[in-house]
Short mmCIF file of C-alpha atoms in Angstrom, two decimals:
data_model
loop_
_atom_site.label_atom_id
_atom_site.label_comp_id
_atom_site.label_asym_id
_atom_site.label_seq_id
_atom_site.Cartn_x
_atom_site.Cartn_y
_atom_site.Cartn_z
CA GLY A 31 5.51 -2.54 -13.83
CA ASP A 32 5.63 0.96 -12.45
CA SER A 33 7.40 1.54 -9.13
CA VAL A 34 8.56 4.32 -6.77
CA THR A 35 11.59 4.13 -4.59
CA GLN A 36 12.15 6.60 -1.81
CA MET A 37 14.84 6.93 0.84
CA GLU A 38 14.17 4.89 3.94
CA GLY A 39 13.67 6.66 7.18
CA PRO A 40 13.37 7.54 9.76
CA VAL A 41 14.88 10.97 9.24
CA THR A 42 15.50 13.13 12.29
CA LEU A 43 16.43 16.77 11.97
CA SER A 44 16.73 19.84 14.13
CA GLU A 45 14.39 22.79 13.55
CA GLU A 46 15.63 25.07 10.69
CA ALA A 47 17.71 22.30 9.11
CA PHE A 48 17.64 21.60 5.40
CA LEU A 49 15.56 18.68 4.27
CA THR A 50 15.99 16.36 1.24
CA ILE A 51 13.97 13.18 0.76
CA ASN A 52 15.03 11.33 -2.33
CA CYS A 53 12.52 9.74 -4.69
CA THR A 54 13.15 7.94 -7.97
CA TYR A 55 10.63 6.22 -10.22
CA THR A 56 10.36 3.54 -12.91
CA ALA A 57 7.55 3.99 -15.36
CA THR A 58 6.80 3.82 -19.09
CA GLY A 59 5.37 6.84 -20.71
CA TYR A 60 4.93 10.17 -18.95
CA PRO A 61 3.67 9.82 -15.42
CA SER A 62 2.57 12.68 -13.12
CA LEU A 63 4.45 12.85 -9.87
CA PHE A 64 3.23 13.61 -6.36
CA TRP A 65 4.30 14.06 -2.77
CA TYR A 66 1.65 13.18 -0.19
CA VAL A 67 2.02 13.86 3.58
CA GLN A 68 0.40 12.14 6.50
CA TYR A 69 0.50 14.14 9.74
CA PRO A 70 0.07 12.20 13.01
CA GLY A 71 -3.52 11.14 13.47
CA GLU A 72 -4.62 12.61 10.16
CA GLY A 73 -5.43 11.29 6.65
CA LEU A 74 -3.16 11.35 3.67
CA GLN A 75 -3.13 14.73 1.89
CA LEU A 76 -1.55 16.03 -1.30
CA LEU A 77 1.53 18.24 -0.63
CA LEU A 78 2.59 19.04 -4.18
CA LYS A 79 2.58 17.67 -7.70
CA ALA A 80 4.24 18.01 -11.13
CA THR A 81 2.66 16.77 -14.34
CA LYS A 82 5.48 17.10 -16.86
CA ALA A 83 9.26 17.13 -17.13
CA ASP A 84 11.00 20.15 -15.61
CA ASP A 85 7.89 21.23 -13.73
CA LYS A 86 8.47 22.32 -10.17
CA GLY A 87 5.80 21.65 -7.56
CA SER A 88 5.76 23.78 -4.46
CA ASN A 89 3.64 24.21 -1.35
CA LYS A 90 4.20 25.21 2.32
CA GLY A 91 7.93 25.86 1.59
CA PHE A 92 8.41 22.41 0.12
CA GLU A 93 9.63 22.01 -3.49
CA ALA A 94 10.24 19.16 -5.89
CA THR A 95 11.32 19.22 -9.53
CA TYR A 96 10.30 16.56 -12.09
CA ARG A 97 13.62 15.36 -13.60
CA LYS A 98 12.96 13.01 -16.48
CA GLU A 99 16.66 12.48 -17.27
CA THR A 100 17.29 11.09 -13.76
CA THR A 101 13.74 9.81 -13.19
CA SER A 102 13.65 11.64 -9.91
CA PHE A 103 11.34 13.88 -7.84
CA HIS A 104 13.29 14.73 -4.72
CA LEU A 105 11.48 16.67 -2.00
CA GLU A 106 13.34 19.64 -0.43
CA LYS A 107 12.67 22.27 2.19
CA GLY A 108 15.16 24.94 3.21
CA SER A 109 14.17 25.24 6.91
CA VAL A 110 12.06 22.61 8.56
CA GLN A 111 9.73 23.22 11.44
CA VAL A 112 8.52 20.90 14.25
CA SER A 113 5.12 21.02 12.61
CA ASP A 114 6.59 19.31 9.49
CA SER A 115 7.00 16.06 11.43
CA ALA A 116 5.01 13.51 9.44
CA VAL A 117 5.27 10.64 7.00
CA TYR A 118 5.99 11.65 3.42
CA PHE A 119 5.05 9.48 0.42
CA CYS A 120 6.24 9.91 -3.14
CA ALA A 121 3.81 8.69 -5.79
CA LEU A 122 3.19 8.52 -9.48
CA SER A 123 0.13 8.28 -11.62
CA LYS A 124 -0.40 7.34 -15.21
CA ARG A 125 -3.65 7.42 -17.12
CA GLY A 126 -4.94 3.95 -17.93
CA GLY A 127 -8.27 4.59 -19.61
CA SER A 128 -9.93 6.84 -17.01
CA ASN A 129 -8.00 5.25 -14.11
CA TYR A 130 -5.47 7.51 -12.52
CA LYS A 131 -4.43 5.08 -9.78
CA LEU A 132 -1.46 6.08 -7.68
CA THR A 133 1.69 4.01 -7.22
CA PHE A 134 3.30 4.88 -3.91
CA GLY A 135 6.74 4.56 -2.33
CA LYS A 136 7.02 3.10 1.15
CA GLY A 137 7.03 6.43 2.87
CA THR A 138 9.65 8.30 4.95
CA LEU A 139 9.05 9.23 8.53
CA LEU A 140 10.39 12.71 9.34
CA THR A 141 10.79 13.90 12.92
CA VAL A 142 11.87 17.49 13.54
CA ASN A 143 13.10 18.31 17.04
CA PRO A 144 13.00 21.83 18.55
CA GLY B 116 -17.69 20.63 2.65
CA ALA B 117 -17.38 17.17 4.02
CA GLY B 118 -14.38 15.07 3.13
CA VAL B 119 -14.11 11.33 2.47
CA SER B 120 -15.31 9.36 5.47
CA GLN B 121 -14.69 5.70 6.26
CA SER B 122 -16.15 3.37 8.81
CA PRO B 123 -15.36 1.74 11.07
CA SER B 124 -12.12 3.45 12.00
CA ASN B 125 -10.88 0.27 13.69
CA LYS B 126 -11.95 -3.31 13.23
CA VAL B 127 -10.66 -6.35 15.09
CA THR B 128 -11.85 -9.66 13.75
CA GLU B 129 -11.08 -13.35 14.15
CA LYS B 130 -9.41 -15.27 11.38
CA GLY B 131 -12.02 -16.77 9.09
CA LYS B 132 -14.66 -14.17 9.67
CA ASP B 133 -16.04 -11.81 6.96
CA VAL B 134 -15.66 -8.04 7.25
CA GLU B 135 -17.17 -5.05 5.47
CA LEU B 136 -15.51 -1.72 5.19
CA ARG B 137 -17.42 1.38 4.13
CA CYS B 138 -16.36 4.48 2.26
CA ASP B 139 -18.42 7.63 1.76
CA PRO B 140 -16.69 9.78 -0.95
CA ILE B 141 -17.02 13.49 -1.46
CA SER B 142 -20.34 14.29 -3.03
CA GLY B 143 -20.13 14.53 -6.82
CA HIS B 144 -16.83 12.69 -7.10
CA THR B 145 -17.27 10.07 -9.82
CA ALA B 146 -13.94 8.28 -9.30
CA LEU B 147 -13.30 6.19 -6.21
CA TYR B 148 -10.26 4.14 -5.27
CA TRP B 149 -9.43 1.60 -2.57
CA TYR B 150 -5.85 1.22 -1.37
CA ARG B 151 -4.25 -0.93 1.30
CA GLN B 152 -1.27 -0.08 3.55
CA ARG B 153 0.41 -2.91 5.31
CA LEU B 154 2.92 -2.28 8.06
CA GLY B 155 6.22 -0.98 6.69
CA GLN B 156 4.83 -0.91 3.10
CA GLY B 157 3.64 1.78 0.80
CA LEU B 158 -0.01 2.01 -0.28
CA GLU B 159 -1.10 -0.65 -2.69
CA PHE B 160 -3.84 0.00 -5.22
CA LEU B 161 -6.79 -2.43 -4.89
CA ILE B 162 -9.70 -1.33 -7.11
CA TYR B 163 -10.99 1.67 -9.03
CA PHE B 164 -14.61 2.72 -9.62
CA GLN B 165 -15.84 5.02 -12.27
CA GLY B 166 -19.45 5.63 -11.30
CA ASN B 167 -20.80 2.32 -10.16
CA SER B 168 -18.65 0.16 -12.39
CA ALA B 169 -15.17 -1.11 -11.65
CA PRO B 170 -13.08 -1.09 -14.80
CA ASP B 171 -9.90 -1.89 -12.90
CA LYS B 172 -9.88 -4.59 -10.23
CA SER B 173 -6.28 -5.61 -10.89
CA GLY B 174 -5.08 -4.92 -7.37
CA LEU B 175 -7.46 -7.12 -5.51
CA PRO B 176 -5.15 -9.78 -3.94
CA SER B 177 -7.47 -12.79 -4.08
CA ASP B 178 -11.09 -13.80 -4.73
CA ARG B 179 -11.82 -13.31 -1.05
CA PHE B 180 -11.78 -9.57 -1.72
CA SER B 181 -14.69 -7.85 -3.47
CA ALA B 182 -16.14 -4.33 -3.65
CA GLU B 183 -19.22 -2.63 -4.87
CA ARG B 184 -20.43 0.90 -5.29
CA THR B 185 -24.02 2.08 -5.41
CA GLY B 186 -25.69 5.34 -6.39
CA GLU B 187 -22.31 6.64 -7.60
CA SER B 188 -21.66 7.21 -3.90
CA VAL B 189 -21.02 4.79 -1.10
CA SER B 190 -18.63 1.88 -1.63
CA THR B 191 -18.17 -1.23 0.45
CA LEU B 192 -15.04 -3.40 0.42
CA THR B 193 -15.78 -6.96 1.64
CA ILE B 194 -13.12 -9.41 2.76
CA GLN B 195 -14.31 -12.97 3.19
CA ARG B 196 -12.64 -15.61 5.40
CA THR B 197 -10.10 -13.08 6.66
CA GLN B 198 -6.51 -14.12 7.12
CA GLN B 199 -3.83 -12.56 9.26
CA GLU B 200 -2.04 -11.18 6.21
CA ASP B 201 -5.18 -9.08 5.60
CA SER B 202 -4.26 -6.92 8.60
CA ALA B 203 -3.64 -3.49 7.25
CA VAL B 204 -5.02 0.04 7.01
CA TYR B 205 -7.56 0.23 4.14
CA LEU B 206 -7.80 3.70 2.59
CA CYS B 207 -10.42 5.05 0.28
CA ALA B 208 -9.95 8.06 -2.02
CA SER B 209 -12.25 9.94 -4.38
CA SER B 210 -11.70 12.45 -7.15
CA ALA B 211 -13.57 14.43 -9.73
CA LEU B 212 -12.90 13.20 -13.25
CA GLN B 213 -13.86 15.11 -16.29
CA GLY B 214 -12.65 14.36 -19.75
CA ALA B 215 -8.89 14.04 -19.77
CA GLN B 216 -8.41 16.10 -16.64
CA LEU B 217 -6.66 14.66 -13.66
CA TYR B 218 -7.97 15.90 -10.34
CA GLU B 219 -6.55 15.42 -6.92
CA GLN B 220 -7.42 12.27 -4.99
CA TYR B 221 -8.81 13.09 -1.60
CA PHE B 222 -8.19 10.38 0.99
CA GLY B 223 -10.30 9.22 3.88
CA PRO B 224 -8.84 8.54 7.38
CA GLY B 225 -8.72 4.82 6.79
CA THR B 226 -9.96 1.66 8.50
CA ARG B 227 -7.37 -0.24 10.54
CA LEU B 228 -8.17 -3.95 10.26
CA THR B 229 -6.58 -6.38 12.67
CA VAL B 230 -7.15 -10.11 12.13
CA THR B 231 -6.34 -12.20 15.16
#
């Protein structure tokens, strides 16, 4: 079945450091890919998405590019802030009838220190 | 407008008891999903509703789990004879669905269930 593998955390960085969180997927067909973020004490929210190969999703300084050849969707940010501390989830979705259920990775905890 | 709400936010129950978890989706969202997040694991899909019907129940882990949705709105997830392995955060999400368009899933804050 479909699956998502993301780098295990926790990841601890200093403010203004470069961030990469690796994500690879296994799926038949052409899934859409997502990064969700969960800030402390808050619900899960969509950070960015890409729906086809070579698409780049971006939001709040974060970027990820849908690489079909390497089945990857790595999350990057050039300069992290303390406010980026959160759990990040990579996910995929494929249409099954009208069901767009999400398949998630296990999540990566990011802590950014001042 | 209001987001997805879930109640209760926390539930502690004794092994063997039944529990009901409630989800109020965003008004007008026809698609509703339940997911489960166990400690150290990613979110697992449980069930999908399109309107009031559930065309995909493939993620329900056993027949102790059931869910219903009424009025194309509120959904209730029921766990009978709870077991310790049912301890998890249960998340509900809703989305608008029109034709072949994929719309963002909006998540509620979750219900943390602890079975003692």
